[in-house]
C-alpha positions as protocol buffer text, in pm:
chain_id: "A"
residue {
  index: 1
  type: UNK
  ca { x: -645 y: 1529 z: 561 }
}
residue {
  index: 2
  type: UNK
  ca { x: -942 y: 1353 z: 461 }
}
residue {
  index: 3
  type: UNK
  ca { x: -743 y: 1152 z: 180 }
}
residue {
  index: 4
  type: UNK
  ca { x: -525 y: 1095 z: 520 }
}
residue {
  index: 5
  type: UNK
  ca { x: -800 y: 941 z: 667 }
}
residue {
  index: 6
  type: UNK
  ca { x: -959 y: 728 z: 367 }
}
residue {
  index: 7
  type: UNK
  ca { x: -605 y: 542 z: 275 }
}
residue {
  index: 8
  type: UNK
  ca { x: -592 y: 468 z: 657 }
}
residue {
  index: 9
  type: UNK
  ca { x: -881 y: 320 z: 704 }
}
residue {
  index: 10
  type: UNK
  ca { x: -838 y: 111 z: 381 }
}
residue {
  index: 11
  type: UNK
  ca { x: -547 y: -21 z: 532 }
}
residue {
  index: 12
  type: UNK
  ca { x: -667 y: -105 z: 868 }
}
residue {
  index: 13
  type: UNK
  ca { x: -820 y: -433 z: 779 }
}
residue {
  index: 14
  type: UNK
  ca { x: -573 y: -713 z: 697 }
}
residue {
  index: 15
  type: UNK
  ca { x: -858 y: -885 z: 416 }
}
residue {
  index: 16
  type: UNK
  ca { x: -795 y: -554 z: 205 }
}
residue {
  index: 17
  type: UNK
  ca { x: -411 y: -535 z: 302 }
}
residue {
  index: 18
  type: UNK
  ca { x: -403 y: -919 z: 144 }
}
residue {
  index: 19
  type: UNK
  ca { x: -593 y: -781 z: -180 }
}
residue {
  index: 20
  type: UNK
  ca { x: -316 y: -550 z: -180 }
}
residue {
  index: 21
  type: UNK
  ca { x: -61 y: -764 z: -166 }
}
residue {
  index: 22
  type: UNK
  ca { x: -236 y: -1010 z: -375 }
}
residue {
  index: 23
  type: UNK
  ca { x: -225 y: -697 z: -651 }
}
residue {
  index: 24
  type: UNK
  ca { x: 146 y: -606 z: -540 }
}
residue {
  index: 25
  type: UNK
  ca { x: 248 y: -992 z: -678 }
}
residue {
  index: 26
  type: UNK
  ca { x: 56 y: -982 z: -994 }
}
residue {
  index: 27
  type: UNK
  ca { x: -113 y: -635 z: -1083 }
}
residue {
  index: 28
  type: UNK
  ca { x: -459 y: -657 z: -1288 }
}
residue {
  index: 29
  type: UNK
  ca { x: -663 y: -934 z: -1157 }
}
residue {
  index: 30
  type: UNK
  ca { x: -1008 y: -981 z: -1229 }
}
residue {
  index: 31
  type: UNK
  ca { x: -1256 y: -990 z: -919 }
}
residue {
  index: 32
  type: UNK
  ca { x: -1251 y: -1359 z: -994 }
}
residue {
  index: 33
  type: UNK
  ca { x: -878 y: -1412 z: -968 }
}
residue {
  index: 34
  type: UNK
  ca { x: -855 y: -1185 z: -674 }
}
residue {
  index: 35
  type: UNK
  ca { x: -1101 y: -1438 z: -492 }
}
residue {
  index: 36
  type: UNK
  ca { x: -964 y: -1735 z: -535 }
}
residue {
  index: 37
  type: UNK
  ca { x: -786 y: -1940 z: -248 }
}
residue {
  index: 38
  type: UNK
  ca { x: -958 y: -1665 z: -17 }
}
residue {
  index: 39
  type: UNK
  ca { x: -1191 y: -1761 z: 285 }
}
residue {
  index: 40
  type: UNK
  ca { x: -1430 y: -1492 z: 115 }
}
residue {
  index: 41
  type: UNK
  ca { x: -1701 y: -1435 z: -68 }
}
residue {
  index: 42
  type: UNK
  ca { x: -1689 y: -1250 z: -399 }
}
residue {
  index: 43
  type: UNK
  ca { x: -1965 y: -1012 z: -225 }
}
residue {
  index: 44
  type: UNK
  ca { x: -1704 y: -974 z: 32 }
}
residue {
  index: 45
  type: UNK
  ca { x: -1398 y: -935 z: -203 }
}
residue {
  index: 46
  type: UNK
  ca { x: -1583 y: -696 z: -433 }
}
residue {
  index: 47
  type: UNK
  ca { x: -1690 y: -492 z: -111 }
}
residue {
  index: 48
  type: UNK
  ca { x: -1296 y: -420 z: -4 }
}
residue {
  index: 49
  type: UNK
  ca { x: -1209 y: -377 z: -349 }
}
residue {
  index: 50
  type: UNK
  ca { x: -1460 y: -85 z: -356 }
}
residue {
  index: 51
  type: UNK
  ca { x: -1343 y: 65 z: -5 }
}
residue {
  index: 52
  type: UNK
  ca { x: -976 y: 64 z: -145 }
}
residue {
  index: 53
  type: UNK
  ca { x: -1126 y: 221 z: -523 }
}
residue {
  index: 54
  type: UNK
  ca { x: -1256 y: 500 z: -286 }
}
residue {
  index: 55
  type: UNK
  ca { x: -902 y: 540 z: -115 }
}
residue {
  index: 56
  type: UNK
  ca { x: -771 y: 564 z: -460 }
}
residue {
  index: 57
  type: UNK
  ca { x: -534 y: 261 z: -370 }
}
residue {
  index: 58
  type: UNK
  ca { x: -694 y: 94 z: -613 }
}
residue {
  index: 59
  type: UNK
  ca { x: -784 y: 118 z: -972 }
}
residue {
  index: 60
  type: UNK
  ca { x: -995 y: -3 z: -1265 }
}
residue {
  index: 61
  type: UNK
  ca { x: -950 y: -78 z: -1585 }
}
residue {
  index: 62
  type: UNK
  ca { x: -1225 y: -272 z: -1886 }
}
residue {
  index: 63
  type: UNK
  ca { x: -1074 y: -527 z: -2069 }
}
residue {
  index: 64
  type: UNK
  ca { x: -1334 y: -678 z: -2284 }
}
residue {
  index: 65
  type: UNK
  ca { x: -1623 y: -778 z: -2053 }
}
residue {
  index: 66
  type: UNK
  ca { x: -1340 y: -808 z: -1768 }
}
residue {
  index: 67
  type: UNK
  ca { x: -1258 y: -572 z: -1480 }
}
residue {
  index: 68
  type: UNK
  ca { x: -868 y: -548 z: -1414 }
}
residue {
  index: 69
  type: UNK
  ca { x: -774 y: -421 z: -1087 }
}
residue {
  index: 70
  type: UNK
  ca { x: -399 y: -268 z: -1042 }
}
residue {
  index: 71
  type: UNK
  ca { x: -258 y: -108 z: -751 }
}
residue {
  index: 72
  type: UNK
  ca { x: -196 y: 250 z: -706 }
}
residue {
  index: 73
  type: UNK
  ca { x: 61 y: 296 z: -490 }
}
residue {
  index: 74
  type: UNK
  ca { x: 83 y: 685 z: -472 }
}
residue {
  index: 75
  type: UNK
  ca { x: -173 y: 744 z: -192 }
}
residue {
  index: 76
  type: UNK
  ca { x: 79 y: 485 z: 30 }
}
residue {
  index: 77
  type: UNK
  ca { x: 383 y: 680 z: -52 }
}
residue {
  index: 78
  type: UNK
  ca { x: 184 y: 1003 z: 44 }
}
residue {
  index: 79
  type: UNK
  ca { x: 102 y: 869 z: 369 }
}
residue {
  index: 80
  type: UNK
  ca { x: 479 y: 763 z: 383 }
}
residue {
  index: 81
  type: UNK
  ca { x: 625 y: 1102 z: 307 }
}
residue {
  index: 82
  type: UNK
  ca { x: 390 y: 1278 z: 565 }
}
residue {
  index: 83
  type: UNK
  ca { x: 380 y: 1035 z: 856 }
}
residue {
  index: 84
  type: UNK
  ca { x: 715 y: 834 z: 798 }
}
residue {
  index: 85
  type: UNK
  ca { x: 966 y: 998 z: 685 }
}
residue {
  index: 86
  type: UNK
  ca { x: 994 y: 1326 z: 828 }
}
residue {
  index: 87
  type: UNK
  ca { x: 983 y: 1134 z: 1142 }
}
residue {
  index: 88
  type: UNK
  ca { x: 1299 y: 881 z: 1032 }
}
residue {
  index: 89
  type: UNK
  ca { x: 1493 y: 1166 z: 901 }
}
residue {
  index: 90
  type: UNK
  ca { x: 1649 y: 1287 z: 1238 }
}
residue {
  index: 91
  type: UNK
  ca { x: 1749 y: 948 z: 1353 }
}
residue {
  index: 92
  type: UNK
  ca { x: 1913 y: 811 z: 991 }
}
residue {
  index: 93
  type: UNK
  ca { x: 2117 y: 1111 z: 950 }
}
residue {
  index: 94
  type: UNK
  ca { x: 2238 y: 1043 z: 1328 }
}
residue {
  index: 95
  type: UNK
  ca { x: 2325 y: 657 z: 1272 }
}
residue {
  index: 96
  type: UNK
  ca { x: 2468 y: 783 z: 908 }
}
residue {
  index: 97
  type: UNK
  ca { x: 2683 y: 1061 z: 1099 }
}
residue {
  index: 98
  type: UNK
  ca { x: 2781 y: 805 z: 1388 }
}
residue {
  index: 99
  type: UNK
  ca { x: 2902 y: 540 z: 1176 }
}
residue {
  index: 100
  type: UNK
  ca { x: 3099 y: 791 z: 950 }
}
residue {
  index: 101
  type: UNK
  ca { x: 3280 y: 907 z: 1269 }
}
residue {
  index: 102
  type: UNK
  ca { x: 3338 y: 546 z: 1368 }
}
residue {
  index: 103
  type: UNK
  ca { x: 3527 y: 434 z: 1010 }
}
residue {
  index: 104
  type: UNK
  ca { x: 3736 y: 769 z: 1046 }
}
residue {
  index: 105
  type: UNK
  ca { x: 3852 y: 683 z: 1423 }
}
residue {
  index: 106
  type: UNK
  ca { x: 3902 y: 273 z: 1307 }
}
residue {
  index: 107
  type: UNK
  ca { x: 4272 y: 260 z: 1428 }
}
């Protein structure tokens, strides 16, 4: 649960959802790329990037005297699979099961 609880708290402030994006559009930015157009500080950037390193969204990579960052997006599809999807499961299968039963009864 404590992974739980890291990922979620990454993803509770929109400046570090926007990094993710940001990383979602064009994977292994350098701090410097990840800044720019930003209302932020590099201090500031390089502060979220290390809160979403330590949820593991986030990862690293030296290229040269550059540091790539790419998103990792297991620990979201964890938090998908435990909080999402077993709660979506009842309620598909119901709308897959009605509509079935409506095509069969089309007259």
């Amino acid at each position: 649960m404590k992974d739980d609880d890291t990922v979620f708290h990454a993803l509770a402030d929109a400046s570090r959802r926007e990094l993710l994006d940001r990383l979602y559009a064009r994977d292994g930015q350098t701090l410097r790329e990840l800044t720019a157009g930003l209302e932020m500080t590099r201090q500031a950037v390089s502060k979220h990037l290390g809160v979403l390193e330590a949820a593991n969204l986030v990862v690293t990579r030296r290229s040269g005297r550059e540091k790539l960052h790419f998103l990792n997006p297991v620990p979201i599809r964890l938090i998908h699979d435990r909080w999402i999807d077993k709660y979506t499961e009842h309620q598909v299968t119901a709308l897959v099961d009605l509509k079935t039963e409506l095509e069969e009864n089309r007259p």
